[in-house]
Each structure stands twice: as C-alpha cells, then as structure tokens.
mmCIF file of C-alpha atoms in Angstrom:
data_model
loop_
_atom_site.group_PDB
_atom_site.id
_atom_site.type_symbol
_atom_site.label_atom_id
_atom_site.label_comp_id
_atom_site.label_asym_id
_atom_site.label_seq_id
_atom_site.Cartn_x
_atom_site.Cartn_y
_atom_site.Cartn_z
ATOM 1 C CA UNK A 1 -7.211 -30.071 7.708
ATOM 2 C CA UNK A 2 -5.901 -27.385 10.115
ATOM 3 C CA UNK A 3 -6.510 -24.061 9.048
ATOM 4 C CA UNK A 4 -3.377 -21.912 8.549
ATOM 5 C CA UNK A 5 -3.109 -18.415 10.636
ATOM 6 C CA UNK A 6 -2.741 -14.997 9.255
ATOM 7 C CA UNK A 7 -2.289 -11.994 11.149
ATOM 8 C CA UNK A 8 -2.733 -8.452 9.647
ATOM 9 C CA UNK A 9 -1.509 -5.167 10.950
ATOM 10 C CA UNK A 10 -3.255 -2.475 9.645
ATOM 11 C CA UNK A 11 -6.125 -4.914 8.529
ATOM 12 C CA UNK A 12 -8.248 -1.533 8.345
ATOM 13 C CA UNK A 13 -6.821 0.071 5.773
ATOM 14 C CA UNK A 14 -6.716 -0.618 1.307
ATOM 15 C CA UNK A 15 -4.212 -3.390 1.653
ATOM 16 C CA UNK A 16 -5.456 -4.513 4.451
ATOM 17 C CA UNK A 17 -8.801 -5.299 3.429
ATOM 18 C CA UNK A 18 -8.100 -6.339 0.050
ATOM 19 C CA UNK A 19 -5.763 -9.116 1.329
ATOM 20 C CA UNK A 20 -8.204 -10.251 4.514
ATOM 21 C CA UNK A 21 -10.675 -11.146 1.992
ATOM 22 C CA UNK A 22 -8.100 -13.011 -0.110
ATOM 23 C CA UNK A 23 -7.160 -15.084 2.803
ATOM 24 C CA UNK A 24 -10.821 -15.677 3.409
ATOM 25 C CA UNK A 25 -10.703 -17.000 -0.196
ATOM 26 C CA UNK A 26 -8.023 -19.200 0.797
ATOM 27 C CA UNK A 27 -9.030 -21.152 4.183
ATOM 28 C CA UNK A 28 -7.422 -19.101 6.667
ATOM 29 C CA UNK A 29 -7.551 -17.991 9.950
ATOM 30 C CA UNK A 30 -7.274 -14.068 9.835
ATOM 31 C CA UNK A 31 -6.851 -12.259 12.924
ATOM 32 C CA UNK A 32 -6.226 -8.118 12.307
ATOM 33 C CA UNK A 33 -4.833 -5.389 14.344
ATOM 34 C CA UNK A 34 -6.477 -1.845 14.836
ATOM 35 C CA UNK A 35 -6.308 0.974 17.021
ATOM 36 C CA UNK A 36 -10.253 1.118 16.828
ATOM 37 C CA UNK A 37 -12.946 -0.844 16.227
ATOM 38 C CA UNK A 38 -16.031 1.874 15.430
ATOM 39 C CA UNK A 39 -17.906 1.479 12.119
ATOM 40 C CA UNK A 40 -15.800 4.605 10.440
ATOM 41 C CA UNK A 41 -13.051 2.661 11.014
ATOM 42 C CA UNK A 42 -14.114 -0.808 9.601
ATOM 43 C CA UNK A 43 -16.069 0.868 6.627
ATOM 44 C CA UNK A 44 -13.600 -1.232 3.851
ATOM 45 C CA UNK A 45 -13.675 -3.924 5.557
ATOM 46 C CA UNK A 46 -17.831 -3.647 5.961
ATOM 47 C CA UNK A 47 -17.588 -3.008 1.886
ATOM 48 C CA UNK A 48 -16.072 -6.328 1.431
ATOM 49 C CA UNK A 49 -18.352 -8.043 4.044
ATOM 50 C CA UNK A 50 -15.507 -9.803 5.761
ATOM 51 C CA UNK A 51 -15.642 -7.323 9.075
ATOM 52 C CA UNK A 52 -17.732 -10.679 10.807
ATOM 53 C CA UNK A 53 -15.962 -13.340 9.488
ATOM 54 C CA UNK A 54 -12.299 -11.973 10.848
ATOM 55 C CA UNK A 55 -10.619 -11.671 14.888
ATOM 56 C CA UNK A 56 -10.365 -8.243 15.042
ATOM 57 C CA UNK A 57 -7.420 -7.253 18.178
ATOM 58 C CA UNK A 58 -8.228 -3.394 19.311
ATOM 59 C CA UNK A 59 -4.678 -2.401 20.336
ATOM 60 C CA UNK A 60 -4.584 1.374 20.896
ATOM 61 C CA UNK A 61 -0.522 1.510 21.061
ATOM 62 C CA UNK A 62 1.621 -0.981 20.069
ATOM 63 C CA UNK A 63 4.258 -2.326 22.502
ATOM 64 C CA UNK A 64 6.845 -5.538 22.317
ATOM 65 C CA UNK A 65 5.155 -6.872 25.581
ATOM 66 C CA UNK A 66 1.962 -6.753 23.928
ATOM 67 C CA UNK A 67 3.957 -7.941 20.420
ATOM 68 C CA UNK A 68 5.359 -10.534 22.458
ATOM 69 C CA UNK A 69 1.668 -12.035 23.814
ATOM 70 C CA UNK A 70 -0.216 -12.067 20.706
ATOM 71 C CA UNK A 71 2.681 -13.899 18.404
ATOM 72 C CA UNK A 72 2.580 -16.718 21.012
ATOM 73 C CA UNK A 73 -0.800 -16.823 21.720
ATOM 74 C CA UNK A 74 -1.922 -17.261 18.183
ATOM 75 C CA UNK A 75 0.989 -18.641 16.389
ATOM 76 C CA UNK A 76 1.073 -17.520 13.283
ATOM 77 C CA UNK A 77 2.297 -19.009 10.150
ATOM 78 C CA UNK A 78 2.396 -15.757 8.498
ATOM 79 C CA UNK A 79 2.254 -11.942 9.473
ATOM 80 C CA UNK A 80 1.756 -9.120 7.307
ATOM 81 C CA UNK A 81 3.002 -5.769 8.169
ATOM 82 C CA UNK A 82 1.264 -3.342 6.657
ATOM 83 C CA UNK A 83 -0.178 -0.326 9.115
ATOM 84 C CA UNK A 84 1.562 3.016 9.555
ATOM 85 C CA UNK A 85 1.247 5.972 8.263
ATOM 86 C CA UNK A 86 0.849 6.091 4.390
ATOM 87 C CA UNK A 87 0.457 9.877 3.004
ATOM 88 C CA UNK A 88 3.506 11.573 1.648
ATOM 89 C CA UNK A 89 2.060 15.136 1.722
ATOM 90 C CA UNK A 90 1.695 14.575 6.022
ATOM 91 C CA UNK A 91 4.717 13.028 5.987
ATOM 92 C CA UNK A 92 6.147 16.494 5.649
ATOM 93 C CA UNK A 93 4.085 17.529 8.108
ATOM 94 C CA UNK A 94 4.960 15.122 11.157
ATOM 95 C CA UNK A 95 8.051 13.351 10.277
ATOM 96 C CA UNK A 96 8.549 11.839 13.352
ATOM 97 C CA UNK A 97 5.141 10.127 13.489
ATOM 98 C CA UNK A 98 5.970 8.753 9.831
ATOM 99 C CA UNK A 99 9.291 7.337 11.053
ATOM 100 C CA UNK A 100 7.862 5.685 14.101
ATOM 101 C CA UNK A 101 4.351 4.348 12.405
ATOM 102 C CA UNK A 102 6.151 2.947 10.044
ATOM 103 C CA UNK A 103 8.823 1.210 11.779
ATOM 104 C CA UNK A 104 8.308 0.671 15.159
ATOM 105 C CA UNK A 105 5.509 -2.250 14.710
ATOM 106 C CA UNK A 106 8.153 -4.011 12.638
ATOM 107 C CA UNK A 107 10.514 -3.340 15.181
ATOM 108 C CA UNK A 108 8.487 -5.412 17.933
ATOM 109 C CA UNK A 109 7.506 -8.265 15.552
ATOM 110 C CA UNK A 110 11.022 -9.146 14.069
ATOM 111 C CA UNK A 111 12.456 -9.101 17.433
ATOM 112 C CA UNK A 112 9.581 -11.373 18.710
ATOM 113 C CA UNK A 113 9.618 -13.588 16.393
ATOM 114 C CA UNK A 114 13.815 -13.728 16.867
ATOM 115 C CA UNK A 115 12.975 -14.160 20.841
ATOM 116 C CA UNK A 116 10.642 -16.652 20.482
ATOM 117 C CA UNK A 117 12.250 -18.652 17.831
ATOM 118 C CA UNK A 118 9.491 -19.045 15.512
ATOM 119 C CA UNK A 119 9.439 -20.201 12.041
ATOM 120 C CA UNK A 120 6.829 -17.322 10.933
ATOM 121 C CA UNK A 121 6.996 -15.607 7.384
ATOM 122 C CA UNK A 122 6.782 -11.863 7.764
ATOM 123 C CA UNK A 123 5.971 -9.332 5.111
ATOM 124 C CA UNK A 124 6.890 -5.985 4.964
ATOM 125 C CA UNK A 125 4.942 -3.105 2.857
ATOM 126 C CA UNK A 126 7.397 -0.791 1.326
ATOM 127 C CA UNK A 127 6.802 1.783 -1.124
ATOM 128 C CA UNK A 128 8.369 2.949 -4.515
ATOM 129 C CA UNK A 129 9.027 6.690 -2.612
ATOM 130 C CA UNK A 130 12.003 4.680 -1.989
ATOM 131 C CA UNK A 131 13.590 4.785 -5.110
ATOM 132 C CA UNK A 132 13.205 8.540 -5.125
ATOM 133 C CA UNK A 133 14.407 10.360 -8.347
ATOM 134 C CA UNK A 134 16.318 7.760 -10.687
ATOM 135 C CA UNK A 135 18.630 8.638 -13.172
ATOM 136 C CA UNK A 136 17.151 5.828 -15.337
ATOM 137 C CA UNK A 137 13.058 5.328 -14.635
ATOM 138 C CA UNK A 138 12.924 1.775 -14.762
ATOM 139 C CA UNK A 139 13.206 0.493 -10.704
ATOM 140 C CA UNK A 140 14.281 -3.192 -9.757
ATOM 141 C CA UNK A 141 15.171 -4.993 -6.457
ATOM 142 C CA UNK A 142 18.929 -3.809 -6.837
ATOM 143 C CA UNK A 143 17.868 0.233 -7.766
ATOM 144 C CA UNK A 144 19.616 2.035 -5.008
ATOM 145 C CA UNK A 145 17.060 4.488 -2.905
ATOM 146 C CA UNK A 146 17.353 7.957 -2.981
ATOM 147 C CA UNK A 147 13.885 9.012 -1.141
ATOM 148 C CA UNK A 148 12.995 12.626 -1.357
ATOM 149 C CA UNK A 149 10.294 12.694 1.426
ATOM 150 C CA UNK A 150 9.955 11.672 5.298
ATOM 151 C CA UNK A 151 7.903 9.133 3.999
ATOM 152 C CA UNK A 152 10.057 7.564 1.491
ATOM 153 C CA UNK A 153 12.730 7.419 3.906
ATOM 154 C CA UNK A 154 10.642 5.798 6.948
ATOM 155 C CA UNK A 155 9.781 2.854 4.350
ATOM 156 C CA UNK A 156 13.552 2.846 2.919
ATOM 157 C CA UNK A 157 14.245 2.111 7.101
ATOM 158 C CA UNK A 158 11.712 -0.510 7.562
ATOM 159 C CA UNK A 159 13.278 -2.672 3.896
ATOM 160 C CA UNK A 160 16.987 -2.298 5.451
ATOM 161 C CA UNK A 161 15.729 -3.303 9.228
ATOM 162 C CA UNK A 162 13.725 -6.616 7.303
ATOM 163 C CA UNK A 163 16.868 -6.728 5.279
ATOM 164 C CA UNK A 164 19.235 -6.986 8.130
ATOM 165 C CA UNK A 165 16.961 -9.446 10.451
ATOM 166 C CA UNK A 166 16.766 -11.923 7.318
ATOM 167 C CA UNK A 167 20.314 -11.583 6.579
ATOM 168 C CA UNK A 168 21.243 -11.976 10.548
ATOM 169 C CA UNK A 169 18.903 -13.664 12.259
ATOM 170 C CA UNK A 170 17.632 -16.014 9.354
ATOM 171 C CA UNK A 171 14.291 -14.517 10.404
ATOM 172 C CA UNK A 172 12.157 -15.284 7.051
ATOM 173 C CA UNK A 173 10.781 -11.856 6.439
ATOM 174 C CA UNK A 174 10.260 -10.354 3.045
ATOM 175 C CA UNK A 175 9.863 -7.087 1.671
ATOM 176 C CA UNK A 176 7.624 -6.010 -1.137
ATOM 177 C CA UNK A 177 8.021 -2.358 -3.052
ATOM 178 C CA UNK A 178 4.946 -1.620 -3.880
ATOM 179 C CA UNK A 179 4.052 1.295 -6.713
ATOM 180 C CA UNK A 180 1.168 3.309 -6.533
ATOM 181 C CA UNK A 181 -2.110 0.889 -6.838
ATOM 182 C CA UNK A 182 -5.707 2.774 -6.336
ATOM 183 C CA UNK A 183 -9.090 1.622 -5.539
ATOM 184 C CA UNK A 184 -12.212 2.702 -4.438
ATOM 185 C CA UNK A 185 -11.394 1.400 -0.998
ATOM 186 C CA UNK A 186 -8.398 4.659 -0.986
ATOM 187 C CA UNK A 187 -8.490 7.068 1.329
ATOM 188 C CA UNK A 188 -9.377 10.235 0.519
ATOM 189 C CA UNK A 189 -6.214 11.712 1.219
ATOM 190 C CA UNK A 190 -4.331 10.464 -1.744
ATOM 191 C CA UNK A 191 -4.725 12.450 -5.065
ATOM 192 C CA UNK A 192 -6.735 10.317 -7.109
ATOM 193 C CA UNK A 193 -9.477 9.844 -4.537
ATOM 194 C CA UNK A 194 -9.544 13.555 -4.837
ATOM 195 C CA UNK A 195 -9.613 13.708 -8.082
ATOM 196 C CA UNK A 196 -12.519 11.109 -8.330
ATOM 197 C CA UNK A 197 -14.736 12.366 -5.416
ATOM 198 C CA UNK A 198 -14.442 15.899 -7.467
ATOM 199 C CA UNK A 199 -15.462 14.421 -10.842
ATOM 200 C CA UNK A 200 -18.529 12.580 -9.131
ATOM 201 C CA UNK A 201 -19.981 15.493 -7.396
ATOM 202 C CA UNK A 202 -19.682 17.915 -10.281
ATOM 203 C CA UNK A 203 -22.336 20.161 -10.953
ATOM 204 C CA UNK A 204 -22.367 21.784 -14.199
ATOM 205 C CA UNK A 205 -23.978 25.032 -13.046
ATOM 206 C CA UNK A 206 -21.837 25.693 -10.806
ATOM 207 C CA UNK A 207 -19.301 28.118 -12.673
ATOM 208 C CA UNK A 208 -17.158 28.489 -9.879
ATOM 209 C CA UNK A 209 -16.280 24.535 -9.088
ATOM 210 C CA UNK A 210 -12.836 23.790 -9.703
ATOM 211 C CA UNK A 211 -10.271 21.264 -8.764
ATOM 212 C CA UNK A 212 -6.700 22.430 -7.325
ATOM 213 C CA UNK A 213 -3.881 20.179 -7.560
ATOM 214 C CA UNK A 214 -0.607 20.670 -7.306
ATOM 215 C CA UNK A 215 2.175 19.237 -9.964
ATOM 216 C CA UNK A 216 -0.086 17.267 -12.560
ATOM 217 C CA UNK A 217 2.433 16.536 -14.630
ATOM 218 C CA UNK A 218 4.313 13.842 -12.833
ATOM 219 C CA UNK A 219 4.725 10.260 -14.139
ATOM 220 C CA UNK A 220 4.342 6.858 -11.957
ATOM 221 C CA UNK A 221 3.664 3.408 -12.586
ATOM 222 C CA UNK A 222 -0.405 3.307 -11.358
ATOM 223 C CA UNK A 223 -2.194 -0.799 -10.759
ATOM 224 C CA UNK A 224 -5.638 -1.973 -9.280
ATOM 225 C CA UNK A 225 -4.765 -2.624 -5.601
ATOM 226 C CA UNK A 226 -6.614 -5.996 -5.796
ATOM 227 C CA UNK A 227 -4.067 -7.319 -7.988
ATOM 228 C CA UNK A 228 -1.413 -6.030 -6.080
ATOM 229 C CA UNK A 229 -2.633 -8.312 -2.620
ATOM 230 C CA UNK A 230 -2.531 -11.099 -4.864
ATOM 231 C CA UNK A 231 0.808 -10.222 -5.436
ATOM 232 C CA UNK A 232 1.920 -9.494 -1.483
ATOM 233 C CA UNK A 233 0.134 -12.956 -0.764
ATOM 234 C CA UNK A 234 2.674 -14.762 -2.976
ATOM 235 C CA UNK A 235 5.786 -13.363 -1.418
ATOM 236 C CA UNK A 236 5.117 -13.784 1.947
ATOM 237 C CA UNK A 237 3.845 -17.720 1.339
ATOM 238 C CA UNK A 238 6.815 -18.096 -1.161
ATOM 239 C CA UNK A 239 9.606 -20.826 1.028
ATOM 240 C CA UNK A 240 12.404 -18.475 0.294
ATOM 241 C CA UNK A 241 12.400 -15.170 1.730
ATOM 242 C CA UNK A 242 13.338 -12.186 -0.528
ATOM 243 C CA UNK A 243 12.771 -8.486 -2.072
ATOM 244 C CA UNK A 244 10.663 -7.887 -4.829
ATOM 245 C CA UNK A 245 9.158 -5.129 -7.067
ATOM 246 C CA UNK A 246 5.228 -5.135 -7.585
ATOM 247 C CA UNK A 247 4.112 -2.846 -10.315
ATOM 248 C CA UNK A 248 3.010 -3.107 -14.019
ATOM 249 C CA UNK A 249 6.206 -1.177 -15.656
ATOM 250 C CA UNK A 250 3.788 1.046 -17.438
ATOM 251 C CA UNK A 251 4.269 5.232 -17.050
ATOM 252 C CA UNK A 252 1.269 7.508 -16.694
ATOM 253 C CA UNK A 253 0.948 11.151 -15.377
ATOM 254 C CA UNK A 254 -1.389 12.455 -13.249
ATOM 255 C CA UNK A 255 -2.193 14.759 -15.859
ATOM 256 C CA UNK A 256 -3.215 11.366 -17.949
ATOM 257 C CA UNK A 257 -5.393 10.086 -15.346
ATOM 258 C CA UNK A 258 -7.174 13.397 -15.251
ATOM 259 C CA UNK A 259 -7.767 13.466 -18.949
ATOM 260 C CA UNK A 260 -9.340 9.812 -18.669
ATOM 261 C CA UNK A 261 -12.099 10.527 -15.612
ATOM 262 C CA UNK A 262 -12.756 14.112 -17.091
ATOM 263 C CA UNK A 263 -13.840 13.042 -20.386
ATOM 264 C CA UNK A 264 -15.959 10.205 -19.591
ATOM 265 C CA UNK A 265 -17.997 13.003 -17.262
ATOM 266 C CA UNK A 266 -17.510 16.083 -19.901
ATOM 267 C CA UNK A 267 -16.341 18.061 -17.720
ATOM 268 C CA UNK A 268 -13.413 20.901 -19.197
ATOM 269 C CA UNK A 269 -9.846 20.886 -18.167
ATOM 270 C CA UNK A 270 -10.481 24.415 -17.310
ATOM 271 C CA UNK A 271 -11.530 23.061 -13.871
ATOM 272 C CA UNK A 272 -7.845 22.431 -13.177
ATOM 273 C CA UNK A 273 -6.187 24.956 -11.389
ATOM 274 C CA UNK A 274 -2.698 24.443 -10.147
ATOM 275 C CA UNK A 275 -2.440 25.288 -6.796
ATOM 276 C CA UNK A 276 1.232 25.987 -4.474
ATOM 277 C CA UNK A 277 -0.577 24.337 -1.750
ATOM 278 C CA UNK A 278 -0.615 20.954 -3.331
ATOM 279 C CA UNK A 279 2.971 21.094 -4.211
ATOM 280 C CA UNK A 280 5.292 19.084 -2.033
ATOM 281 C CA UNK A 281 8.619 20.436 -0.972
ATOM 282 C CA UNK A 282 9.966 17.811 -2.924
ATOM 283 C CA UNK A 283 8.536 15.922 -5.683
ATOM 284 C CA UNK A 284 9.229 12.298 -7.841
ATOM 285 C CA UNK A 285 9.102 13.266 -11.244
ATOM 286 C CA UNK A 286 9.200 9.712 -12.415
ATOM 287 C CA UNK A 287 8.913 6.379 -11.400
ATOM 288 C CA UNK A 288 8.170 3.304 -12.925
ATOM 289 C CA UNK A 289 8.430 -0.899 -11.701
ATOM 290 C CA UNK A 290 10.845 -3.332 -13.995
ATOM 291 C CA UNK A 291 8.897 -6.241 -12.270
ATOM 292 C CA UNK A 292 10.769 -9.132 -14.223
ATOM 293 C CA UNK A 293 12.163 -10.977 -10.809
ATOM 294 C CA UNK A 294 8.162 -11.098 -9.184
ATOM 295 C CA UNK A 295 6.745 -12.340 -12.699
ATOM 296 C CA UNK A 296 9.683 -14.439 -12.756
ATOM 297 C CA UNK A 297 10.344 -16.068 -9.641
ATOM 298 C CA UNK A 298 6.514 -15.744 -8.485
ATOM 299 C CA UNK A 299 4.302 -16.045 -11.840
ATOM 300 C CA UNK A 300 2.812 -12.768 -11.076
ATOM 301 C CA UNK A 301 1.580 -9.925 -13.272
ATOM 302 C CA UNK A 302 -0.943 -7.420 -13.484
ATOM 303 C CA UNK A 303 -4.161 -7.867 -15.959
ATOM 304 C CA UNK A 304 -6.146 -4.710 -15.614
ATOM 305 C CA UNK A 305 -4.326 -1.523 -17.423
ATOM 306 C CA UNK A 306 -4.370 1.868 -16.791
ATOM 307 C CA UNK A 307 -7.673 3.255 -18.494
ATOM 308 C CA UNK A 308 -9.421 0.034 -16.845
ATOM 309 C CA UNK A 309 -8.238 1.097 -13.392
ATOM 310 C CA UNK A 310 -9.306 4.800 -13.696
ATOM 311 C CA UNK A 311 -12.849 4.029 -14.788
ATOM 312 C CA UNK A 312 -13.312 1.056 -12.286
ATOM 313 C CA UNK A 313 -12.497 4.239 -9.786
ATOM 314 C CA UNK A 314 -14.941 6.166 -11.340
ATOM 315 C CA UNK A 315 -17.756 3.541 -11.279
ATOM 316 C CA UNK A 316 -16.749 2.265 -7.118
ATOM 317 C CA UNK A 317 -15.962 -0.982 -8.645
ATOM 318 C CA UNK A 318 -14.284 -3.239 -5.959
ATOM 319 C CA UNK A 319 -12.947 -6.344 -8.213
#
C-alpha cells in the first residue's frame, strides 16, 4: 500500500512536532521544513523521538522557485502550513517580520500548487487573535475579526488569502482558528511557559523571587496542544475544504491558571507582581471557541480540561 505524503512547514516548532508524530502514527511519509537543522533547533522533535524517522529540508529563506521544486518533487497529498512567527508581544515589536513570516510561505505554496495544478489539501494555522475583542465572547467560523495586534492581523491575512484561493482557484486549502493550546513542548516565550519555568525553579529562601506579569486577569479559551493536532489532522484530510474553530468553549484567566500551578507548589500569590513591561499596547480581554461546526462536521472534541492541562505542564507531561 503506497504510503501517503505529508509535508510540514514549521515541523520544528509545538504544532509541528505534535502533528509529525501523529502522522508517524498514521503511515505517512513526513517530510518538514526548517531554517536549521542544529540540535537546539530539533529539541521537540528529539523529545518525541521522531527527529530520525522524518525528511528534514534545511531551507534558510523561502522562495516560490524553491516552493515550486519541492511541491513537484515530492508530491504531496497534503501540506500543512504552520511556521511563522507566533508571539504576540514581538509582534509589536517587528510588525513587518510578523506580516511576512506569516504569509509569505502561504503565498508561494497556494500559487504553486495553482501553477502546477495539483490536487493537494493545504492547511492553514490561524489564530483566535483574529477575532480580537467581541462584543459577545463566544467565536464561530462566521465571527467577524477585529484583531488588536500585528499578529492577529498577519493571521486574519493568511485565512482571507486561503479564503480567496479556495473560493477562486478551487485550490482545496483549509483554514483552522486555533485558541490558545499549551504544552510542555511551548516555547518559552509565551506566558504560561513563564509562568511554569518560574514555579519549577522556586526556591523558598529566596525572599526576593518574584514573578512579573503583565494583565493577569484576562480570559481565553486554554486546550492540550496534542489534542488540538488531532484536530488540524482532520481538517486538512477532510474531502471538503473549509474553516473551522478548534477550541474547548471553556473561559479561564490567566489569573486562574496561576492559582492552579501555585498551589500545587505552595508557593504565595505575593510572588505576583504586575509589571507595565508585560502589558501589551493592546490587549484581548476575552475570548472563547463555540466549536459546534468542528465537533459537528468532524467528530472532534477536546477530553483533557483545564486543571488537567495546567498540571500536565507542571509535571513535562507530553501525552
């Protein structure tokens, strides 16, 4: 039985990881694209102990000639599009790189696969900044965006540019709008990481250890990231082509998830301290997934709840 192909960009990365190993699971050919190869670089993917048994492509800067030559050369019955940069804080930061991470890749493929004709199913990763601040909390495929960083606005371009390819070009690409979904593979960039690298190296003694953050008190719909792959998997091998919402429709705060990991170490809230350095020009105050079309249409829906998820952080489980 032939062996279907997969390629991943940003293979590297949470997502990308997660899903490579899923693949694995299920017979396929995976084939990733970096921009680097060293050991720093493939440490979630040496966690997961699938580094050896995927085609890794070093590609330092991605180009449509260079697009162009690996889409025919491996053939591809499905792509998933999920590099560029991912942190809203540097978004603020470098707007420009944000835009063009997150966008230009897609760019090259869709048009590739238009050029070339080929039957490929393409997913595209966007992100619940999207929906921005919502009158009404609950999000769904038709919620209209109203992004509030660089970041949320790069991913609102690269849904519209799937949108408009699938729409105009029949191209079967799909977009899925993911909300926030944590695991010990994060980077340590993103808040909770912080929050859980502070709680494990905690010393007690130390009177003068404490964590700044910046607004604690905001709300969002938090999964397990390995749940969520599961998820991406089904859209992108689903025949028809669509958008959908992946998230659990449960709210949290951050201010929640703090209370969880702090207790189970005893450590005092006192160790908070807000901080104007963490606080982003401009903040979500709320967002949360009505994921009724994806449990629908594609029988999916998150197991593991919110407390689970924390203290799986806390104790670097990977499943």
């Amino acid at each position: 039985m032939k062996r279907k192909k997969a390629i991943i960009f940003g293979i590297t990365g949470q997502d990308g990881s997660y899903l490579s190993n899923l693949l694995l699971k299920k017979k396929y050919q995976v084939f990733g694209i970096t921009r680097s190869k060293n050991r720093k670089n493939l440490k979630s993917l040496d966690k997961l102990q699938v580094t050896k048994k995927i085609k890794l492509l070093e590609v330092k800067k991605l180009s449509q000639k260079i697009i162009d030559q690996i889409i025919k050369k491996l053939n591809p019955e499905e792509i998933y599009y999920l590099a560029g940069q991912s942190s809203v804080s540097y978004s603020f930061e470098d707007p420009i790189d944000t835009y063009l991470s997150n966008n230009s890749g897609l760019f090259y493929i869709l048009e590739s696969i238009r050029n070339q004709k080929k039957k490929t199913h393409i997913y595209n990763s966007v992100s619940s900044e999207c929906f921005g601040n919502q009158k009404y909390n609950l999000c769904n495929e038709k919620t209209d965006f109203n992004p509030v960083s660089p970041y949320g606005r790069s991913k609102a371009l690269s849904f519209w540019l799937s949108k408009y390819y699938r729409e105009n070009y029949k191209i079967k690409v799909s977009n899925g709008i993911l909300f926030n979904h944590e695991s010990i593979l994060r980077n340590k960039n993103f808040v909770t990481k912080k929050i859980v690298n502070f709680v494990k190296n905690y010393k007690k003694s130390n009177k003068k250890e404490n964590l700044y953050l910046g607004n604690i008190k905001v709300v969002r719909d938090w999964g397990w990231a390995n749940e969520y792959v599961e998820a991406i998997y089904k859209i992108n091998s689903n025949k028809i082509s669509g958008d959908f919402v992946v998230g659990t429709g449960k709210a949290h705060s951050l201010y929640d998830f703090i209370k969880i990991i702090f207790k189970k170490k005893n450590i005092p809230l006192s160790r908070i301290k807000i901080s104007n350095k963490f606080v982003r020009p401009n903040e979500i105050k709320k967002t949360v997934a009505n994921n009724k079309k994806i449990k629908k249409v594609l029988n999916w829906k998150p197991e593991i709840k919110f407390k689970d998820m924390t203290l799986k952080l806390l104790q670097d489980e990977l499943f």
